[in-house]
CSV table of C-alpha atoms in Angstrom, one decimal:
chain,number,residue,atom,x,y,z
A,1,MET,CA,64.3,81.0,62.4
A,2,ASN,CA,62.3,84.7,62.4
A,3,THR,CA,62.4,85.5,65.6
A,4,GLY,CA,60.9,88.5,64.9
A,5,LYS,CA,57.6,87.1,64.4
A,6,LEU,CA,57.9,84.5,67.5
A,7,GLN,CA,58.8,87.5,70.0
A,8,SER,CA,55.8,89.8,68.3
A,9,HIS,CA,53.3,86.5,68.6
A,10,SER,CA,53.9,84.4,71.2
A,11,SER,CA,54.7,86.7,74.0
A,12,PRO,CA,52.1,86.4,77.4
A,13,SER,CA,53.1,89.5,78.9
A,14,ALA,CA,53.0,92.3,76.0
A,15,PRO,CA,49.9,91.5,74.6
A,16,SER,CA,49.5,93.6,71.1
A,17,ARG,CA,46.3,95.5,70.9
A,18,ALA,CA,45.0,93.8,67.9
A,19,SER,CA,44.7,90.6,70.4
A,20,PRO,CA,41.5,89.6,71.8
A,21,PHE,CA,42.7,86.3,73.5
A,22,ALA,CA,44.8,88.4,75.3
A,23,LEU,CA,42.7,90.9,76.2
A,24,SER,CA,40.6,88.2,77.7
A,25,ALA,CA,43.0,86.5,79.7
A,26,ARG,CA,43.7,89.6,81.1
A,27,HIS,CA,40.0,90.4,82.2
A,28,ARG,CA,39.7,87.1,83.3
A,29,GLU,CA,42.8,87.9,86.0
A,30,LEU,CA,40.9,91.0,86.6
A,31,ALA,CA,37.6,88.9,87.4
A,32,LEU,CA,39.2,86.2,89.4
A,33,ALA,CA,41.7,89.1,91.8
A,34,GLY,CA,38.2,90.6,92.3
A,35,ILE,CA,36.5,87.2,93.2
A,36,VAL,CA,39.6,86.5,95.9
A,37,ALA,CA,39.0,89.9,97.1
A,38,ALA,CA,35.4,89.3,97.6
A,39,ILE,CA,35.7,85.9,99.4
A,40,ALA,CA,38.2,87.7,101.6
A,41,LEU,CA,35.6,90.6,102.5
A,42,LEU,CA,32.8,88.4,103.0
A,43,VAL,CA,35.3,86.3,105.3
A,44,GLY,CA,36.1,89.3,107.2
A,45,LEU,CA,32.2,90.1,107.4
A,46,ARG,CA,31.9,86.8,109.5
A,47,ALA,CA,34.9,86.7,111.7
A,48,PRO,CA,37.4,90.0,111.4
A,49,VAL,CA,40.0,88.0,112.4
A,50,PHE,CA,40.8,87.3,108.9
A,51,LEU,CA,41.5,90.7,107.7
A,52,THR,CA,43.9,91.1,110.6
A,53,LEU,CA,47.7,91.3,108.9
A,54,GLY,CA,48.7,88.5,111.1
A,55,ASN,CA,46.2,86.2,109.2
A,56,LEU,CA,46.8,87.7,105.8
A,57,LEU,CA,50.4,86.9,106.2
A,58,ASP,CA,49.6,83.1,107.4
A,59,VAL,CA,47.6,82.9,104.0
A,60,VAL,CA,50.5,84.2,102.5
A,61,ASN,CA,53.1,82.0,104.0
A,62,ASP,CA,50.9,79.0,103.8
A,63,SER,CA,50.4,79.4,100.0
A,64,ALA,CA,54.3,80.3,99.3
A,65,ILE,CA,55.4,76.5,98.4
A,66,LEU,CA,52.1,76.5,96.2
A,67,ALA,CA,53.4,79.1,94.3
A,68,ILE,CA,56.9,77.8,93.8
A,69,LEU,CA,55.1,74.5,92.3
A,70,VAL,CA,53.1,76.2,90.6
A,71,MET,CA,55.3,77.9,88.6
A,72,GLY,CA,57.3,74.6,88.0
A,73,GLN,CA,53.9,72.9,86.7
A,74,MET,CA,53.0,76.1,84.6
A,75,VAL,CA,56.0,75.7,82.7
A,76,VAL,CA,55.4,72.3,81.5
A,77,LEU,CA,51.5,72.7,80.7
A,78,LEU,CA,52.5,75.4,78.5
A,79,THR,CA,54.2,72.7,76.5
A,80,ARG,CA,51.0,70.7,76.4
A,81,GLY,CA,52.9,68.3,79.2
A,82,ILE,CA,51.9,67.4,82.5
A,83,ASP,CA,54.2,66.4,85.5
A,84,LEU,CA,52.4,64.2,88.2
A,85,SER,CA,55.4,63.5,89.9
A,86,VAL,CA,56.3,67.2,91.4
A,87,ALA,CA,54.6,65.6,95.0
A,88,SER,CA,56.5,63.1,95.1
A,89,ASN,CA,59.6,64.4,93.7
A,90,LEU,CA,59.1,67.0,96.3
A,91,ALA,CA,59.3,64.3,99.1
A,92,LEU,CA,62.0,62.8,98.1
A,93,THR,CA,64.3,65.6,97.8
A,94,GLY,CA,63.3,66.7,101.1
A,95,MET,CA,64.0,63.1,102.7
A,96,PHE,CA,67.1,62.9,101.0
A,97,CYS,CA,68.1,66.3,102.3
A,98,ALA,CA,66.9,65.6,105.5
A,99,VAL,CA,69.2,62.2,105.1
A,100,LEU,CA,72.3,64.4,104.2
A,101,GLY,CA,71.7,67.3,106.9
A,102,LYS,CA,71.4,64.8,109.7
A,103,HIS,CA,74.9,62.7,108.6
A,104,TYR,CA,76.6,66.3,107.6
A,105,PRO,CA,75.9,68.6,110.3
A,106,GLY,CA,78.7,70.2,108.3
A,107,LEU,CA,76.4,71.3,105.3
A,108,GLY,CA,75.3,75.2,105.5
A,109,ALA,CA,72.2,76.5,103.7
A,110,ALA,CA,73.1,77.8,100.6
A,111,GLU,CA,74.8,74.1,99.6
A,112,LEU,CA,71.6,72.5,101.0
A,113,VAL,CA,69.5,74.5,98.7
A,114,LEU,CA,71.7,73.7,95.7
A,115,ILE,CA,71.9,70.3,96.6
A,116,ALA,CA,68.0,70.6,96.7
A,117,LEU,CA,67.6,72.2,93.3
A,118,ALA,CA,70.1,69.9,91.4
A,119,PHE,CA,68.5,66.4,93.0
A,120,GLY,CA,65.3,67.7,91.9
A,121,ALA,CA,66.4,68.9,88.8
A,122,LEU,CA,67.9,65.5,87.9
A,123,LEU,CA,64.6,63.9,88.9
A,124,GLY,CA,62.7,66.2,86.8
A,125,ALA,CA,65.4,65.8,83.8
A,126,ILE,CA,64.6,61.8,84.3
A,127,ASN,CA,60.7,62.4,83.3
A,128,GLY,CA,62.4,64.5,80.1
A,129,ALA,CA,64.4,62.0,78.9
A,130,LEU,CA,62.2,59.3,78.8
A,131,ILE,CA,59.3,61.4,77.1
A,132,THR,CA,61.9,62.6,74.7
A,133,GLY,CA,63.6,59.4,73.8
A,134,PHE,CA,61.0,57.4,74.1
A,135,ASP,CA,58.2,59.3,72.5
A,136,LEU,CA,56.2,58.4,75.5
A,137,PRO,CA,53.1,60.6,76.3
A,138,PRO,CA,54.2,62.9,79.7
A,139,ILE,CA,50.9,61.8,81.9
A,140,VAL,CA,52.2,58.2,81.8
A,141,VAL,CA,55.9,58.6,82.2
A,142,THR,CA,55.3,61.2,85.4
A,143,LEU,CA,52.7,58.9,86.6
A,144,GLY,CA,55.0,55.9,86.5
A,145,THR,CA,57.8,58.1,88.3
A,146,MET,CA,55.3,59.8,90.6
A,147,SER,CA,54.8,55.5,92.4
A,148,ALA,CA,58.7,55.3,91.6
A,149,TYR,CA,59.6,58.5,93.3
A,150,ARG,CA,58.1,57.8,95.9
A,151,GLY,CA,59.1,54.4,96.6
A,152,ALA,CA,62.4,55.4,96.5
A,153,ILE,CA,61.5,57.6,100.0
A,154,PHE,CA,61.1,54.1,101.5
A,155,VAL,CA,64.7,53.0,100.3
A,156,LEU,CA,66.0,56.1,100.9
A,157,SER,CA,64.8,56.1,104.8
A,158,LYS,CA,63.9,52.6,105.2
A,159,GLY,CA,60.5,53.8,106.3
A,160,ALA,CA,61.6,55.5,109.3
A,161,TRP,CA,60.5,59.1,110.1
A,162,ILE,CA,63.0,61.9,110.1
A,163,ASN,CA,61.9,64.4,113.4
A,164,ASP,CA,62.4,67.5,114.3
A,165,GLN,CA,65.3,66.9,116.6
A,166,ASP,CA,67.3,65.4,113.4
A,167,ILE,CA,66.3,67.9,111.4
A,168,HIS,CA,69.3,70.2,110.1
A,169,PRO,CA,69.5,73.6,111.6
A,170,ALA,CA,70.1,75.4,108.3
A,171,ILE,CA,67.0,73.4,106.6
A,172,LYS,CA,65.0,74.9,109.6
A,173,GLY,CA,66.0,78.0,109.5
A,174,LEU,CA,65.9,78.8,105.8
A,175,PRO,CA,61.8,79.3,105.3
A,176,ARG,CA,61.7,81.0,109.1
A,177,ILE,CA,64.6,83.7,108.6
A,178,GLN,CA,62.6,86.8,108.6
A,179,PHE,CA,63.8,89.7,106.5
A,180,LEU,CA,61.8,93.4,106.1
A,181,GLY,CA,58.9,91.3,108.3
A,182,LEU,CA,58.1,88.7,105.7
A,183,PRO,CA,59.3,85.1,106.6
A,184,GLY,CA,62.1,83.7,104.1
A,185,LEU,CA,59.3,81.5,102.8
A,186,VAL,CA,57.5,84.1,101.1
A,187,TRP,CA,61.2,85.7,99.7
A,188,PHE,CA,62.1,82.3,98.0
A,189,ALA,CA,58.4,82.5,96.8
A,190,LEU,CA,58.8,86.4,95.5
A,191,ALA,CA,62.3,85.5,93.8
A,192,ILE,CA,60.9,82.3,92.3
A,193,LEU,CA,57.4,84.5,90.5
A,194,LEU,CA,60.2,87.2,89.6
A,195,LEU,CA,62.7,85.1,88.0
A,196,CYS,CA,59.8,83.5,85.6
A,197,VAL,CA,58.5,86.8,84.8
A,198,TRP,CA,62.0,87.5,83.5
A,199,PHE,CA,62.4,84.2,82.0
A,200,PHE,CA,59.4,84.5,79.9
A,201,ARG,CA,59.5,87.8,79.0
A,202,TYR,CA,63.0,88.6,78.1
A,203,ARG,CA,64.6,84.9,77.6
A,204,ARG,CA,64.4,83.4,74.0
A,205,ALA,CA,63.9,79.7,75.4
A,206,GLY,CA,60.6,81.1,77.9
A,207,ARG,CA,59.1,82.2,74.9
A,208,GLU,CA,60.0,79.5,72.5
A,209,MET,CA,58.0,77.3,75.0
A,210,TYR,CA,54.8,79.3,74.5
A,211,ALA,CA,55.9,78.7,71.0
A,212,LEU,CA,56.3,75.2,71.4
A,213,GLY,CA,52.8,74.9,73.0
A,214,GLY,CA,50.6,77.0,70.7
A,215,ASN,CA,51.7,74.7,67.6
A,216,PRO,CA,54.1,72.3,68.1
A,217,SER,CA,54.2,71.5,64.2
A,218,ALA,CA,55.2,75.3,63.4
A,219,ALA,CA,57.4,75.7,66.3
A,220,ALA,CA,59.4,72.7,64.9
A,221,TYR,CA,59.2,74.2,61.2
A,222,ILE,CA,60.7,77.4,62.3
A,223,GLY,CA,63.9,75.2,64.1
A,224,ILE,CA,62.7,75.5,68.1
A,225,PRO,CA,64.9,72.7,69.5
A,226,ILE,CA,62.1,70.7,70.7
A,227,LYS,CA,63.5,67.8,72.9
A,228,ARG,CA,66.0,70.3,74.2
A,229,ARG,CA,63.3,72.6,75.3
A,230,LEU,CA,61.6,69.6,76.8
A,231,LEU,CA,64.4,68.6,78.7
A,232,GLN,CA,64.8,72.0,80.0
A,233,VAL,CA,61.1,72.0,81.1
A,234,TYR,CA,61.2,68.9,83.2
A,235,ALA,CA,64.1,69.7,84.8
A,236,MET,CA,63.1,73.4,85.6
A,237,SER,CA,59.6,72.0,87.1
A,238,GLY,CA,62.1,69.1,88.9
A,239,ALA,CA,64.4,71.7,90.2
A,240,LEU,CA,61.4,74.1,91.5
A,241,ALA,CA,59.5,71.2,93.0
A,242,GLY,CA,63.2,69.9,95.0
A,243,LEU,CA,63.7,73.3,96.3
A,244,ALA,CA,60.0,73.1,97.7
A,245,GLY,CA,60.9,69.7,99.0
A,246,LEU,CA,63.6,71.7,100.7
A,247,LEU,CA,61.5,74.2,102.4
A,248,TRP,CA,58.4,72.0,103.0
A,249,VAL,CA,60.8,70.1,105.3
A,250,GLY,CA,62.1,72.9,106.9
A,251,ARG,CA,58.8,74.5,107.8
A,252,TYR,CA,57.4,71.8,109.3
A,253,SER,CA,60.5,70.0,110.6
A,254,ILE,CA,59.7,66.5,109.6
A,255,ALA,CA,60.3,64.7,106.9
A,256,PHE,CA,58.4,60.9,106.4
A,257,THR,CA,57.4,59.1,103.2
A,258,GLU,CA,53.7,59.8,102.8
A,259,LEU,CA,54.8,63.8,102.7
A,260,ALA,CA,52.7,66.2,100.2
A,261,SER,CA,51.0,62.7,99.2
A,262,GLY,CA,48.7,63.9,96.5
A,263,TYR,CA,49.6,67.5,96.4
A,264,GLU,CA,50.1,67.4,92.7
A,265,LEU,CA,46.5,68.0,92.3
A,266,THR,CA,46.4,71.0,94.4
A,267,VAL,CA,49.2,72.0,92.3
A,268,ILE,CA,47.5,71.4,88.8
A,269,ALA,CA,43.9,72.9,89.9
A,270,ALA,CA,46.1,76.0,91.1
A,271,CYS,CA,47.5,76.5,87.8
A,272,VAL,CA,43.9,75.5,85.9
A,273,ILE,CA,42.2,78.0,88.2
A,274,GLY,CA,44.9,80.7,87.2
A,275,GLY,CA,44.2,80.2,83.5
A,276,ILE,CA,47.1,78.5,82.4
A,277,SER,CA,45.6,75.9,79.4
A,278,THR,CA,46.4,72.2,80.3
A,279,ALA,CA,46.4,72.6,76.0
A,280,GLY,CA,49.5,74.3,75.8
A,281,GLY,CA,50.6,77.9,75.1
A,282,LEU,CA,48.6,79.7,77.5
A,283,GLY,CA,48.8,81.0,80.9
A,284,THR,CA,51.0,83.8,82.5
A,285,VAL,CA,52.7,84.1,86.1
A,286,ALA,CA,50.2,86.8,87.7
A,287,GLY,CA,47.4,84.2,86.6
A,288,GLY,CA,49.6,81.4,88.1
A,289,LEU,CA,49.8,83.8,91.4
A,290,LEU,CA,46.2,84.3,91.3
A,291,GLY,CA,45.3,80.5,91.4
A,292,VAL,CA,47.8,80.3,94.0
A,293,LEU,CA,45.9,82.9,96.2
A,294,PHE,CA,42.5,81.7,95.4
A,295,ALA,CA,43.3,78.7,97.1
A,296,GLY,CA,45.3,79.7,99.8
A,297,VAL,CA,42.1,82.5,100.6
A,298,VAL,CA,39.7,79.3,100.3
A,299,ASN,CA,41.5,76.8,102.3
A,300,GLY,CA,42.5,79.7,105.2
A,301,ALA,CA,38.8,81.0,105.2
A,302,LEU,CA,37.0,78.0,106.4
A,303,PRO,CA,38.8,77.1,109.8
A,304,VAL,CA,38.1,80.8,110.3
A,305,ILE,CA,34.8,80.7,110.0
A,306,HIS,CA,34.4,77.3,112.3
A,307,ILE,CA,33.3,75.0,109.4
A,308,SER,CA,34.0,71.4,110.5
A,309,PRO,CA,37.1,69.8,109.6
A,310,PHE,CA,35.5,67.0,108.2
A,311,TRP,CA,33.6,69.0,105.7
A,312,GLN,CA,36.7,71.4,105.0
A,313,GLN,CA,38.4,69.3,102.4
A,314,ALA,CA,34.9,68.7,100.8
A,315,ILE,CA,34.0,72.1,100.3
A,316,SER,CA,37.5,73.2,99.4
A,317,GLY,CA,37.4,70.7,96.6
A,318,MET,CA,34.1,71.6,95.7
A,319,VAL,CA,34.5,75.3,95.2
A,320,ILE,CA,38.3,74.3,93.1
A,321,LEU,CA,36.0,72.5,91.2
A,322,VAL,CA,33.2,74.7,90.5
A,323,ALA,CA,36.5,77.4,89.6
A,324,VAL,CA,38.1,75.4,87.5
A,325,VAL,CA,34.8,74.2,85.5
A,326,ALA,CA,34.0,77.9,85.1
A,327,ASN,CA,37.5,78.6,84.0
A,328,ALA,CA,37.8,75.6,81.4
A,329,ARG,CA,34.5,77.0,80.1
A,330,SER,CA,35.6,80.4,79.8
A,331,GLU,CA,38.9,78.8,77.8
A,332,ARG,CA,36.4,77.1,75.5
A,333,ARG,CA,34.9,80.1,74.9
A,334,LEU,CA,38.0,82.0,74.1
A,335,GLY,CA,39.1,79.5,71.4
A,336,LYS,CA,35.7,80.0,69.2
A,337,GLN,CA,36.1,81.5,66.0
A,338,ILE,CA,36.0,85.3,66.4
A,339,LEU,CA,35.8,86.4,62.7
A,340,PRO,CA,33.3,84.3,60.3
A,341,LEU,CA,35.3,82.5,57.9
A,342,ARG,CA,33.6,84.3,55.0
A,343,GLU,CA,34.8,87.5,56.3
A,344,ARG,CA,38.3,86.1,56.8
A,345,SER,CA,38.9,84.7,54.0
A,346,SER,CA,37.7,88.2,52.5
A,347,ALA,CA,39.9,89.9,54.4
A,348,ALA,CA,42.6,87.4,53.4
A,349,ILE,CA,42.0,88.4,49.5
A,350,GLN,CA,41.8,91.7,49.9
A,351,GLY,CA,45.0,91.5,52.0
A,352,ALA,CA,46.7,89.6,49.2
A,353,ARG,CA,46.2,92.2,46.5
A,354,PRO,CA,48.3,94.7,45.0
């Protein structure tokens, strides 16, 4: 296997000067950052309270769980897959941890985090096993497990809610503990983002996931273990969803059957806004983070400028839809041929001549 070629052509974070695709992706991220800043400034002109440090910290804190889920979904999308079960995984793991904490008050915070990661990874690995073992489309498998995991919450909880007084203190403390002026929820999200940067830049498995999504046939030809990588991908997505479930229950101090219902669409929208391609092989951690910030700023701005709650969800959905369509058109332009076939053929012939 020629790992040198793989490293030089599949890296998302170190584009070569001759790569017009990477440069365009960087420009798109800069444009998205400018749009996020422009929205924040415009809303700040209308309602100065929006630009206060406290409000901006609230926006970041509200976006932290979404950032964790986007990193998990990004790994899946890079391999041309999709995970529609993340919200159900989040809810089931959150309920599982809440029930466990209720019956075993001696559990510590570290143990609960490990349990959430392991239980979420198990649910994700079931997706991966079904997809690779039976060669089924990811959208079909995760659509089925989305319903199955949601139904399992009813079985586990018998339809009952677990309220604030029954939530384990360690679960409630994890997202709220303060360190250097930032809540624990933000630190968890930052740790996951940095871990993903390291994984995609320095780990062979991360680079192989880009290669797998970019060209599955070529990936198989050069010896990338496709089934093993796909299992890892869905297990990683599940583990991050499980962690998000624990933090969600801790932050809102409640676990119930409809927890985060429909949130998987928000996660996928944030990925697409951030330039993570649903066609695989294209996307960066920075882009995913910008997609999260875009959604967070839009959702945080509407109440501040006194938009009616009846319109907030509709306006938020329309803004995200416009951003997704614009991003998809940009991606289509990136996919167009850069050089005419005749010129490329001539260049190839000249390059082949001694």
